[in-house]
PDB file of C-alpha atoms in Angstrom:
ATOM      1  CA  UNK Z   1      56.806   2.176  47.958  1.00  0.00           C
ATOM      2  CA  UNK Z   2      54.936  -1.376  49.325  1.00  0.00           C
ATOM      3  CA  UNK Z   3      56.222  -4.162  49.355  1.00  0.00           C
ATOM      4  CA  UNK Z   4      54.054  -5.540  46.492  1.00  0.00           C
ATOM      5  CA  UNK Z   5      55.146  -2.380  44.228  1.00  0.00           C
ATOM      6  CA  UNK Z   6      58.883  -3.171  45.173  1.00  0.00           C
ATOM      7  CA  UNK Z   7      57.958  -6.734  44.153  1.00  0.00           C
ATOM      8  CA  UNK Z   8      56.716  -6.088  40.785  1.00  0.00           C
ATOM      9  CA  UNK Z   9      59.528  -3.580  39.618  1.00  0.00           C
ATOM     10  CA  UNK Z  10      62.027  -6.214  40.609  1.00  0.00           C
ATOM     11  CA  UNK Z  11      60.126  -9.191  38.477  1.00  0.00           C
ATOM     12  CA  UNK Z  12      59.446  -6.811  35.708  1.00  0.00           C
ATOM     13  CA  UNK Z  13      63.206  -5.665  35.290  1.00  0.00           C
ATOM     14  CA  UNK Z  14      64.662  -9.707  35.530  1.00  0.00           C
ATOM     15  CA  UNK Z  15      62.069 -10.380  32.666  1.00  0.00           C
ATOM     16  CA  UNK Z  16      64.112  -8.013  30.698  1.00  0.00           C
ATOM     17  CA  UNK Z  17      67.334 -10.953  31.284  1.00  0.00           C
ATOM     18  CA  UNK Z  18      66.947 -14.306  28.605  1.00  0.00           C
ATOM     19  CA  UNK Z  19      67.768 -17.489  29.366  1.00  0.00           C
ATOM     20  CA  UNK Z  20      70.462 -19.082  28.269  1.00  0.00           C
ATOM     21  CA  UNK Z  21      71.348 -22.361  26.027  1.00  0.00           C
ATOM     22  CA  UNK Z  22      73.702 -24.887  27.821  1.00  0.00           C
ATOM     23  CA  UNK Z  23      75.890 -24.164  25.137  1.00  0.00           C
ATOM     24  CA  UNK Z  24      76.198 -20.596  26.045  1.00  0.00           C
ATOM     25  CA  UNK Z  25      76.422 -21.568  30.018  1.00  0.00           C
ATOM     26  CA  UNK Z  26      79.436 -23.306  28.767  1.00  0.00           C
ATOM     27  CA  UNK Z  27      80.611 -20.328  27.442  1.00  0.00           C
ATOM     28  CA  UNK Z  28      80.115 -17.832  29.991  1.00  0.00           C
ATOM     29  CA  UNK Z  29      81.415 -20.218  32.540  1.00  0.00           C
ATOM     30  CA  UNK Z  30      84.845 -20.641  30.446  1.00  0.00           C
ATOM     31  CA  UNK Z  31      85.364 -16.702  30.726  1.00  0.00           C
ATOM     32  CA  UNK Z  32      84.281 -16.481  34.152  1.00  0.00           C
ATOM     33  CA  UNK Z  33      87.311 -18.543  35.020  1.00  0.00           C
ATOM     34  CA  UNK Z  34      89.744 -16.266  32.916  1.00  0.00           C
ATOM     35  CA  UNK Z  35      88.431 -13.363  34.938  1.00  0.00           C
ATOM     36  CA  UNK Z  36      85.964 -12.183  32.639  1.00  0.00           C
ATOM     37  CA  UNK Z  37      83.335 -10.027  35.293  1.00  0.00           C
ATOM     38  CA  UNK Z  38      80.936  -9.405  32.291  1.00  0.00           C
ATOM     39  CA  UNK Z  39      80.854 -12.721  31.829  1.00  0.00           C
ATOM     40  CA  UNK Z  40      79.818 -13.392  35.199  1.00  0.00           C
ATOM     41  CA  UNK Z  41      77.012 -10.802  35.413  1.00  0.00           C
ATOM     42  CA  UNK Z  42      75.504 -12.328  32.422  1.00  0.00           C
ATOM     43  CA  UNK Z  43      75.167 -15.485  33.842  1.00  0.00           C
ATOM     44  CA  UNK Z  44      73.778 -14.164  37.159  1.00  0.00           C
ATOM     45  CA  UNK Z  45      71.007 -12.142  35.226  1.00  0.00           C
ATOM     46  CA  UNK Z  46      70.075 -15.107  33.155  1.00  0.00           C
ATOM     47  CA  UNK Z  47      69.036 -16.951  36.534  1.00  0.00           C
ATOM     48  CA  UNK Z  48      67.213 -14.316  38.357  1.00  0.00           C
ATOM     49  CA  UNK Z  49      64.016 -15.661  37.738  1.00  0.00           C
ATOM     50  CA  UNK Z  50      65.318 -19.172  38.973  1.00  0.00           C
ATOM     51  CA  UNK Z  51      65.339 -17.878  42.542  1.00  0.00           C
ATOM     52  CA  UNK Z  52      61.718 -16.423  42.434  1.00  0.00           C
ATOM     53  CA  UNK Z  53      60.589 -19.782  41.386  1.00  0.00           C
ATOM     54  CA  UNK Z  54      61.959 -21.477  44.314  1.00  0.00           C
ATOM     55  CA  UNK Z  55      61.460 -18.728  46.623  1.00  0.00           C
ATOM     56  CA  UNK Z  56      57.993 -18.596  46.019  1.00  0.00           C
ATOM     57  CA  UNK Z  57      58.087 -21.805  46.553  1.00  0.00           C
ATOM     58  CA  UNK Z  58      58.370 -21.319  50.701  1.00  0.00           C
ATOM     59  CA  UNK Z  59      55.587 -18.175  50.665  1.00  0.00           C
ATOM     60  CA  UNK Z  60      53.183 -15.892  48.982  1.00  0.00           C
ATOM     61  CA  UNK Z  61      53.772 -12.879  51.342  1.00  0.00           C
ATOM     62  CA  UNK Z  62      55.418 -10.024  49.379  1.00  0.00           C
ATOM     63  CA  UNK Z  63      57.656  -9.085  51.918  1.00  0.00           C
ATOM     64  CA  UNK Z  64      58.811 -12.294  53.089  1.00  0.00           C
ATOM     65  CA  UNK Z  65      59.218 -13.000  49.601  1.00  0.00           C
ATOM     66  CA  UNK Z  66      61.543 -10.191  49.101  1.00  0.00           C
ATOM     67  CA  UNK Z  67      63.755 -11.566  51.589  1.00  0.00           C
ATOM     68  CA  UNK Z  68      63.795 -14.908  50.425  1.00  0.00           C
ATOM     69  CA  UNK Z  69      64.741 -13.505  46.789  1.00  0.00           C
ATOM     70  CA  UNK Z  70      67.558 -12.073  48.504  1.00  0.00           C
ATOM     71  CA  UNK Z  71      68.949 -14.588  50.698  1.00  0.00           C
ATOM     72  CA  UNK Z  72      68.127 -16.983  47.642  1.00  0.00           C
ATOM     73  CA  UNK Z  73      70.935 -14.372  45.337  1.00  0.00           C
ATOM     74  CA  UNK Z  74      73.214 -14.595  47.911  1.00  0.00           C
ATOM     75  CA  UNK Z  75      73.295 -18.309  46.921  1.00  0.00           C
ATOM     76  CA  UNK Z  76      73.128 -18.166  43.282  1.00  0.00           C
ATOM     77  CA  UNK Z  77      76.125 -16.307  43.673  1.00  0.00           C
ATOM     78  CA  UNK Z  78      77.767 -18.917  45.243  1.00  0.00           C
ATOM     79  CA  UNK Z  79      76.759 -20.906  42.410  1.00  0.00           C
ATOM     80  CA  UNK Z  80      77.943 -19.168  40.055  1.00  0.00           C
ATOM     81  CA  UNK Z  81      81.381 -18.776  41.614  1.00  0.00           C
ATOM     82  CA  UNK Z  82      82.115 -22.264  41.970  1.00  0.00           C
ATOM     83  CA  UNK Z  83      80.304 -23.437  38.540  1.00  0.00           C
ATOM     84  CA  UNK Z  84      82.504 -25.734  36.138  1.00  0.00           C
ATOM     85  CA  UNK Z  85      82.212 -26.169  32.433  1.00  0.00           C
ATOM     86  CA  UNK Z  86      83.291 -29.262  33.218  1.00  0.00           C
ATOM     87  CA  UNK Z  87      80.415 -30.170  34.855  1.00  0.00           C
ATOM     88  CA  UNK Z  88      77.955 -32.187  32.734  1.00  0.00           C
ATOM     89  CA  UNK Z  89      74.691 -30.556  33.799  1.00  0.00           C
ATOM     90  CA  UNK Z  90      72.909 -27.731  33.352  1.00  0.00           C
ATOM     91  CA  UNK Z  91      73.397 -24.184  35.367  1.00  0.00           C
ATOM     92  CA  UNK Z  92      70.473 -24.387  36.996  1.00  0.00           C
ATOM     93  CA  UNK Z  93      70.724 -28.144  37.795  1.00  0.00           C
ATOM     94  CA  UNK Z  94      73.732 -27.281  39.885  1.00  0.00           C
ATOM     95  CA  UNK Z  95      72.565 -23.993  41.310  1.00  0.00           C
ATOM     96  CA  UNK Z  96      69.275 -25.215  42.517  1.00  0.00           C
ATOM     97  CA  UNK Z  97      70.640 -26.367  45.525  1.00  0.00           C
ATOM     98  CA  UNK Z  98      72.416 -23.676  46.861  1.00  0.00           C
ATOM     99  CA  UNK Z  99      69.946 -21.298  46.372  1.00  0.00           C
ATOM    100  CA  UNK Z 100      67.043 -23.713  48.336  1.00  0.00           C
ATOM    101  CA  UNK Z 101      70.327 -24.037  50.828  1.00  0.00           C
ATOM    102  CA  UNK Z 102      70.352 -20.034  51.087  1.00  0.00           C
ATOM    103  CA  UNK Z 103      66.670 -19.786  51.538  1.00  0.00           C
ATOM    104  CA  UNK Z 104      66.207 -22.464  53.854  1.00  0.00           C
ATOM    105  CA  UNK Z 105      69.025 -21.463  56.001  1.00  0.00           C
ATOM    106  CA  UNK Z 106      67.685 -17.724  55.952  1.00  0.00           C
ATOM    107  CA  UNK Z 107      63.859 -19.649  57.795  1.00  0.00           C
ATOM    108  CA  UNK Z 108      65.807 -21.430  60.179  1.00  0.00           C
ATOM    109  CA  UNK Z 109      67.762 -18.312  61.437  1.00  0.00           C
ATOM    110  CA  UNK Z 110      65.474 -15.002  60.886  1.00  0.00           C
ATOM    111  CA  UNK Z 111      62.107 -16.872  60.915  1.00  0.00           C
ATOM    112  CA  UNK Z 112      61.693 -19.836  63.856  1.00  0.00           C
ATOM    113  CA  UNK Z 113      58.052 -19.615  63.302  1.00  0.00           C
ATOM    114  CA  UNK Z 114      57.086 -23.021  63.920  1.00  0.00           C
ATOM    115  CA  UNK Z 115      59.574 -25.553  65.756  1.00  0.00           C
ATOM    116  CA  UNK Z 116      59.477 -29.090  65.185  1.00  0.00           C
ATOM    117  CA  UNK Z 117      60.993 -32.011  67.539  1.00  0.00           C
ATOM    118  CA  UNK Z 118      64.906 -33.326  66.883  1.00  0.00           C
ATOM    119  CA  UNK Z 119      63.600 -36.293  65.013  1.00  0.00           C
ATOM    120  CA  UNK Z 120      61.497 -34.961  63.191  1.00  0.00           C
ATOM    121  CA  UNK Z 121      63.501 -31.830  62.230  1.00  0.00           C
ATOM    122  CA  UNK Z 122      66.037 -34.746  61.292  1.00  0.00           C
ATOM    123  CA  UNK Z 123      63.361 -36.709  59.263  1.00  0.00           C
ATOM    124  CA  UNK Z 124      62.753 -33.107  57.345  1.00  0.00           C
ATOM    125  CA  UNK Z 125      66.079 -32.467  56.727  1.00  0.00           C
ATOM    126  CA  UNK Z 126      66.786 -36.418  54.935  1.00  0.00           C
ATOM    127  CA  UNK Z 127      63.813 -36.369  52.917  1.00  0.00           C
ATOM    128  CA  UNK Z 128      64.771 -32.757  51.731  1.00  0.00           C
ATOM    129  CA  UNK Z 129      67.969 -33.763  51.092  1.00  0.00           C
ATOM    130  CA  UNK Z 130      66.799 -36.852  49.057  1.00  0.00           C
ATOM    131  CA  UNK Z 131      64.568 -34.513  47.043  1.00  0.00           C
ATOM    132  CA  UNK Z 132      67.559 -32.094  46.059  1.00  0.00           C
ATOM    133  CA  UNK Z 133      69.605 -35.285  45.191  1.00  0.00           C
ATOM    134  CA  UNK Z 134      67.204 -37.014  42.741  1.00  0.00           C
ATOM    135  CA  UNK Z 135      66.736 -33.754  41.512  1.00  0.00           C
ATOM    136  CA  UNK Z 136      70.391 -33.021  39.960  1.00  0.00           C
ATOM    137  CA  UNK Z 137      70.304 -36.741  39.105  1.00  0.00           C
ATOM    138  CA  UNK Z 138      66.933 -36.253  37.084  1.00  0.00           C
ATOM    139  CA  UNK Z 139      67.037 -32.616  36.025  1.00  0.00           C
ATOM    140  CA  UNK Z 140      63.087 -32.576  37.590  1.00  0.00           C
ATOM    141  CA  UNK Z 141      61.359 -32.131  40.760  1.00  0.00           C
ATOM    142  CA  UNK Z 142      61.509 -36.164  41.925  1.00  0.00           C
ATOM    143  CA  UNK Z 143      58.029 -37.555  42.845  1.00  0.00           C
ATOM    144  CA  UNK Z 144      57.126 -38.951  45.932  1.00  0.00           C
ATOM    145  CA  UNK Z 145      57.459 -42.496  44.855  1.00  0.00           C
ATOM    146  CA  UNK Z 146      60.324 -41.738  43.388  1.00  0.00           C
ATOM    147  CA  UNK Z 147      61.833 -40.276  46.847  1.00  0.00           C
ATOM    148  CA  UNK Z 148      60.232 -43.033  49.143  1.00  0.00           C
ATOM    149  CA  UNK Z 149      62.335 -46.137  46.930  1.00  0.00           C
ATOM    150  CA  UNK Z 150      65.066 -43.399  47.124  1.00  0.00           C
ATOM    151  CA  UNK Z 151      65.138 -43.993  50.877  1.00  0.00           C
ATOM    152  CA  UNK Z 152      63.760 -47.119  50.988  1.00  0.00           C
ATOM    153  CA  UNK Z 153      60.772 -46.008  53.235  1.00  0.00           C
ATOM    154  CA  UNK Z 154      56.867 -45.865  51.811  1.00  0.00           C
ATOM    155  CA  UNK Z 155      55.452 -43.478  50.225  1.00  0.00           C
ATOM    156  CA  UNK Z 156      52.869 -42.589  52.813  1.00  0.00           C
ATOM    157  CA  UNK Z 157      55.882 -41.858  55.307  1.00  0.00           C
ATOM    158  CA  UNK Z 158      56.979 -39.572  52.879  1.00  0.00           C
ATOM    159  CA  UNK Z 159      53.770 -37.358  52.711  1.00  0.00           C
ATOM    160  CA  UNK Z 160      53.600 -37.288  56.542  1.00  0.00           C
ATOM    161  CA  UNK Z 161      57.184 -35.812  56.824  1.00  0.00           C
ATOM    162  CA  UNK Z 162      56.711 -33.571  54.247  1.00  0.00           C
ATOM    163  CA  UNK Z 163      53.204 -32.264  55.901  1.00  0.00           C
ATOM    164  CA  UNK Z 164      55.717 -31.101  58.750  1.00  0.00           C
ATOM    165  CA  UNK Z 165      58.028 -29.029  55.843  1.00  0.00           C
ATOM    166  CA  UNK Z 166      56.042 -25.783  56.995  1.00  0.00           C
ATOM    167  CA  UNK Z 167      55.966 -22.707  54.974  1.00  0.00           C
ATOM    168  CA  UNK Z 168      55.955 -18.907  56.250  1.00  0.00           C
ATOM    169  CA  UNK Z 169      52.586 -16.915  55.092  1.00  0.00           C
ATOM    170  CA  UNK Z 170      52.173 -13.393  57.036  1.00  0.00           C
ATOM    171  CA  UNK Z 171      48.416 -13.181  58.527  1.00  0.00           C
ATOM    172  CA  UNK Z 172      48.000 -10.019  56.258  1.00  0.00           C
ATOM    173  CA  UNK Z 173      48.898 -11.974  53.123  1.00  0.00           C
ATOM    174  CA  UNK Z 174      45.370 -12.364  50.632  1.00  0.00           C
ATOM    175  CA  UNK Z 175      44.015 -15.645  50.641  1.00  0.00           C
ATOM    176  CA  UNK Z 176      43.065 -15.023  46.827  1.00  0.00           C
ATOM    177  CA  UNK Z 177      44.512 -12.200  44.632  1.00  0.00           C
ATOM    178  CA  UNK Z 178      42.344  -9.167  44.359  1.00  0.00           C
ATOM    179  CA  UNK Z 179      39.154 -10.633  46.537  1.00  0.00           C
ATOM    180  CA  UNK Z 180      41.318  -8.435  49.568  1.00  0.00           C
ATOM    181  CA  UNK Z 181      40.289 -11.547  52.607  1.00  0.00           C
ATOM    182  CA  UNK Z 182      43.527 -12.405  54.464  1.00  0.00           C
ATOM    183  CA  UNK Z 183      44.683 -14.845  56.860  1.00  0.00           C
ATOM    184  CA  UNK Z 184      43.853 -12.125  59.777  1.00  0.00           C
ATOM    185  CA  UNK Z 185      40.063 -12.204  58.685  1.00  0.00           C
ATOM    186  CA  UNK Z 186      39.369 -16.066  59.325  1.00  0.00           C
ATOM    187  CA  UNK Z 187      41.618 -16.747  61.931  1.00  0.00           C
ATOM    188  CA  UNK Z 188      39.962 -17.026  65.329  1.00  0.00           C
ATOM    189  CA  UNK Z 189      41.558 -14.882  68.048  1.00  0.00           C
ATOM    190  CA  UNK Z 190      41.692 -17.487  70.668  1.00  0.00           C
ATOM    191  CA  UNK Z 191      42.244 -14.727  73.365  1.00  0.00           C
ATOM    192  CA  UNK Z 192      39.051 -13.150  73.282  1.00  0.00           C
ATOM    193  CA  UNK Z 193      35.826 -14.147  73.057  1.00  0.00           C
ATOM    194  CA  UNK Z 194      32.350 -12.493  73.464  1.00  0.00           C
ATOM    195  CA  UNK Z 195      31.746 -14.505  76.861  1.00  0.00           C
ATOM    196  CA  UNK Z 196      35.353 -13.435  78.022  1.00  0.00           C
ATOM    197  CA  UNK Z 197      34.862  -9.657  77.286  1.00  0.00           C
ATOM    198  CA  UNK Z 198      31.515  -9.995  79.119  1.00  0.00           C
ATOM    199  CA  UNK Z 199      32.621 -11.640  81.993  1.00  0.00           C
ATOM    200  CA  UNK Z 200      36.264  -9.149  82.297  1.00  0.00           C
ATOM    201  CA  UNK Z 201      32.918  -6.218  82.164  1.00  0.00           C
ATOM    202  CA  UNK Z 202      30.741  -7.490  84.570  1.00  0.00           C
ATOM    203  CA  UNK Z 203      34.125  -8.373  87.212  1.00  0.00           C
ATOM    204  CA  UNK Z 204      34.909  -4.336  86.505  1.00  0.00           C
ATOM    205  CA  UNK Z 205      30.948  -3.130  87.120  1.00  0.00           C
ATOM    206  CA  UNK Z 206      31.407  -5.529  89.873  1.00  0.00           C
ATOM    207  CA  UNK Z 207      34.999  -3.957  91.765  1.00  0.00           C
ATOM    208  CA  UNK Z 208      33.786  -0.045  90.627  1.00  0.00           C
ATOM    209  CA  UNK Z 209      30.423  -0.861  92.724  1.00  0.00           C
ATOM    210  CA  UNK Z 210      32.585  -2.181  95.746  1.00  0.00           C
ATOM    211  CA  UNK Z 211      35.062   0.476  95.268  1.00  0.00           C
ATOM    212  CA  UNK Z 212      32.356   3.683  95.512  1.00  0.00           C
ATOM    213  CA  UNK Z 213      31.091   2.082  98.752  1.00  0.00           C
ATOM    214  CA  UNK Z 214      34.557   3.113 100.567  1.00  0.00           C
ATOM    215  CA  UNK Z 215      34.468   6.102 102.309  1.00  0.00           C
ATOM    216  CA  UNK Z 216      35.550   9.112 100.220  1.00  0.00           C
ATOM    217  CA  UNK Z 217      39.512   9.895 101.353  1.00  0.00           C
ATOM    218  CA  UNK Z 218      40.061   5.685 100.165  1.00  0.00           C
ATOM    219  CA  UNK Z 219      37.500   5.795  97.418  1.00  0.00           C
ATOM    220  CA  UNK Z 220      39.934   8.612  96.109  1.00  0.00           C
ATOM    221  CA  UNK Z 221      43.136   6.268  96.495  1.00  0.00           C
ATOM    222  CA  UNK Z 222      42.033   3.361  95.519  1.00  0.00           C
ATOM    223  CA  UNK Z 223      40.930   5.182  91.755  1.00  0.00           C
ATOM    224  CA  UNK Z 224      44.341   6.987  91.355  1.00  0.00           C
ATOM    225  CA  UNK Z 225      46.451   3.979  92.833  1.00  0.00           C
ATOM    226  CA  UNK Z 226      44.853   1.740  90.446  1.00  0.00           C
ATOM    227  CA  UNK Z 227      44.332   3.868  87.430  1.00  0.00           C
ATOM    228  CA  UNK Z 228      40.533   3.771  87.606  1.00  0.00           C
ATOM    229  CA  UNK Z 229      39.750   7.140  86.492  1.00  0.00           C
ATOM    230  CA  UNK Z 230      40.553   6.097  83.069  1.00  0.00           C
ATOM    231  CA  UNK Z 231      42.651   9.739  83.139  1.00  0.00           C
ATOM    232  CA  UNK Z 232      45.717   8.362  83.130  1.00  0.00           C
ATOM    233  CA  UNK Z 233      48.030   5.553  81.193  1.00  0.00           C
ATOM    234  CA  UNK Z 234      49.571   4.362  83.982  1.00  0.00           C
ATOM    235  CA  UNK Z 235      48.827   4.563  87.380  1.00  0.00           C
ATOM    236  CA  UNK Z 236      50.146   7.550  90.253  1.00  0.00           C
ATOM    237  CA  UNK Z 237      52.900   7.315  92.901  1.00  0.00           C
ATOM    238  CA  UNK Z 238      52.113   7.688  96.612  1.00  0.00           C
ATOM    239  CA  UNK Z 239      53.599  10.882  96.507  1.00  0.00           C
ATOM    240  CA  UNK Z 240      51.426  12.038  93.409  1.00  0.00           C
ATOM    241  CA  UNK Z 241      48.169  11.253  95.100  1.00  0.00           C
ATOM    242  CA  UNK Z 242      49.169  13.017  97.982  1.00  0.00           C
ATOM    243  CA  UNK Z 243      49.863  15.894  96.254  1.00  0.00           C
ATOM    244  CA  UNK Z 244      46.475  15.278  95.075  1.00  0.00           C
ATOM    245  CA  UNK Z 245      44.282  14.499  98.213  1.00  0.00           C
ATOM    246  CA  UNK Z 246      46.186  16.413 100.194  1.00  0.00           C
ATOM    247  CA  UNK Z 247      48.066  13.913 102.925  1.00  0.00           C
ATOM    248  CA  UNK Z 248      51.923  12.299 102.957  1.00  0.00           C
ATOM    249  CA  UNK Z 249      52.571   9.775 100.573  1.00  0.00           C
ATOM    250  CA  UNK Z 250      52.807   7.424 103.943  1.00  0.00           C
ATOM    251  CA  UNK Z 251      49.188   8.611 104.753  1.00  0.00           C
ATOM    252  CA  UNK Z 252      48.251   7.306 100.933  1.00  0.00           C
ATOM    253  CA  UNK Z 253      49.830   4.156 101.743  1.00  0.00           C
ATOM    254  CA  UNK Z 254      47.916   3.603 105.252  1.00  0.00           C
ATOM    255  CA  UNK Z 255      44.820   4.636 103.007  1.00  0.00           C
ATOM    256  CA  UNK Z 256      45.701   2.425 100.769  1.00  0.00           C
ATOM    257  CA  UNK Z 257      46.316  -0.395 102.895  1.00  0.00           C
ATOM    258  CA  UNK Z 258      42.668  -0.029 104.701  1.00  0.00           C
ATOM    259  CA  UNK Z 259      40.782   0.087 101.412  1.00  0.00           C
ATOM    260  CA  UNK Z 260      42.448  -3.205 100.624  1.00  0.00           C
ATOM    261  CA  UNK Z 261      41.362  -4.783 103.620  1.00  0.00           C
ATOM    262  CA  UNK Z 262      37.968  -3.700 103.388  1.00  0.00           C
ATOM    263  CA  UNK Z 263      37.970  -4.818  99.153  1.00  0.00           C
ATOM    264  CA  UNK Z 264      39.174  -8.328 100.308  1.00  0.00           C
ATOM    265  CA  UNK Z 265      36.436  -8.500 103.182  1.00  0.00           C
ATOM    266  CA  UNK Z 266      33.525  -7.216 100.908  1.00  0.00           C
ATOM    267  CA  UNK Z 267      34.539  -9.786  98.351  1.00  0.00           C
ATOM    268  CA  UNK Z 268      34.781 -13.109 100.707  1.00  0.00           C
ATOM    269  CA  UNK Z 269      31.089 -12.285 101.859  1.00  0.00           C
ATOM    270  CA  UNK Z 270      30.212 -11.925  98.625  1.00  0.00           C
ATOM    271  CA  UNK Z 271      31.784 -15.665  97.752  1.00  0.00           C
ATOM    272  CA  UNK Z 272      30.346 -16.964 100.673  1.00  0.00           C
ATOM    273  CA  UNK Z 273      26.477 -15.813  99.581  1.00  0.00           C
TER     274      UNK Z 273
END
């Protein structure tokens, strides 16, 4: 099964899971601490759908969204383990954090994609941290005004240090659901170009021509040595070619040797025209 098929049987089995009433988190958090494992399952179900919100948050490639779903479980059920009915917030006020924690962790270790400098990686790491405290103080994601007199910075330093807060998107991942153009289809490929496949051609024309001027025994060498007869993947041994040409592998490499030297000459005269 894809990815994306894995993907939507996961999301349509959590919808099956309700939320729940603070009253009732209350409740099930109560019985959790007597023991109560049903308790606890009921709780993690109701929340599922938490950590695809804020693991969606950091992609839109199935896969990597998988992962982050799972990391991001792994830290709901922290959550949930260490959730008091004592506390005066909401479940998913106080979990909120330890699944972004989870996730974020997860991108630093599996997926170094993009790194950024100390300071700035610092600068990342206070803003985010300011963002995850306003937000169990205010029950909402905190705006950026609200985060720059949070840290006593403006609000235009804010937006710069959150531009560096990169997200992971795979280059097969669809730009636009359904219209099937990816990342892979507008991205230049830097390493290749029309002029640099030209050029790489007319070098080869250029060393094949120089190469069937040598006299036959080097001509013969010089192809197998190098892998020039397009036969092979990977070149011959000394000792293959001479079983080839007929000669010692020490004849090969005197052959060998010469056709060099005269590849070398052929190309400084042709410099110097």
């Amino acid at each position: 099964m894809s990815h994306k098929g894995t993907l939507e049987m996961y999301l349509s089995q959590i919808c099956r899971y309700k939320l729940l009433t603070h009253e009732q988190e209350v409740q099930l958090a109560y019985q959790i601490q007597k023991g109560d494992a049903v308790a606890r399952q009921n709780l993690i179900h109701a929340n599922l759908k938490l950590v695809v919100s804020i693991a969606e948050k950091y992609t839109r490639d199935d896969q990597i969204l998988l992962e982050f779903i799972q990391e991001g479980n792994l830290g709901l059920l922290m959550a949930v383990d260490k959730f008091s009915p004592s506390f005066s917030t909401r479940f998913s006020t106080y979990a909120y954090p330890w699944i972004t924690q989870y996730i974020l962790r997860y991108m630093q270790r599996k997926l170094p994609a993009i790194y950024l400098p100390l300071r700035k990686d610092e600068e990342v790491r206070r803003v985010k941290k300011a963002q995850t405290a306003l937000y169990l103080m205010r029950g909402r994601e905190p705006s950026l005004g609200e985060i720059a007199l949070y840290l006593d910075v403006t609000e235009s330093y804010v937006r710069e240090i959150l531009s560096y807060n990169f997200a992971c998107f795979s280059i097969h991942c669809e730009l636009k659901k359904g219209e099937g153009v990816t990342l892979e289809d507008i991205l230049v490929d830097e390493r290749s170009s029309m002029e640099q496949t030209g050029l790489r051609n007319l070098i080869a024309a250029e060393v094949r021509q120089m190469v069937d001027a040598l006299p036959q025994s080097e001509r013969e060498v010089i192809y197998y040595r190098f892998n020039l007869d397009l036969g092979r993947n990977s070149p011959r041994t000394l000792r293959q070619i001479g079983g080839r040409v007929g000669c010692s592998p020490e004849t090969v490499r005197k052959l060998e040797l010469r056709a060099l030297k005269s590849l070398r000459k052929v190309a400084q005269e042709n410099m110097s025209v």
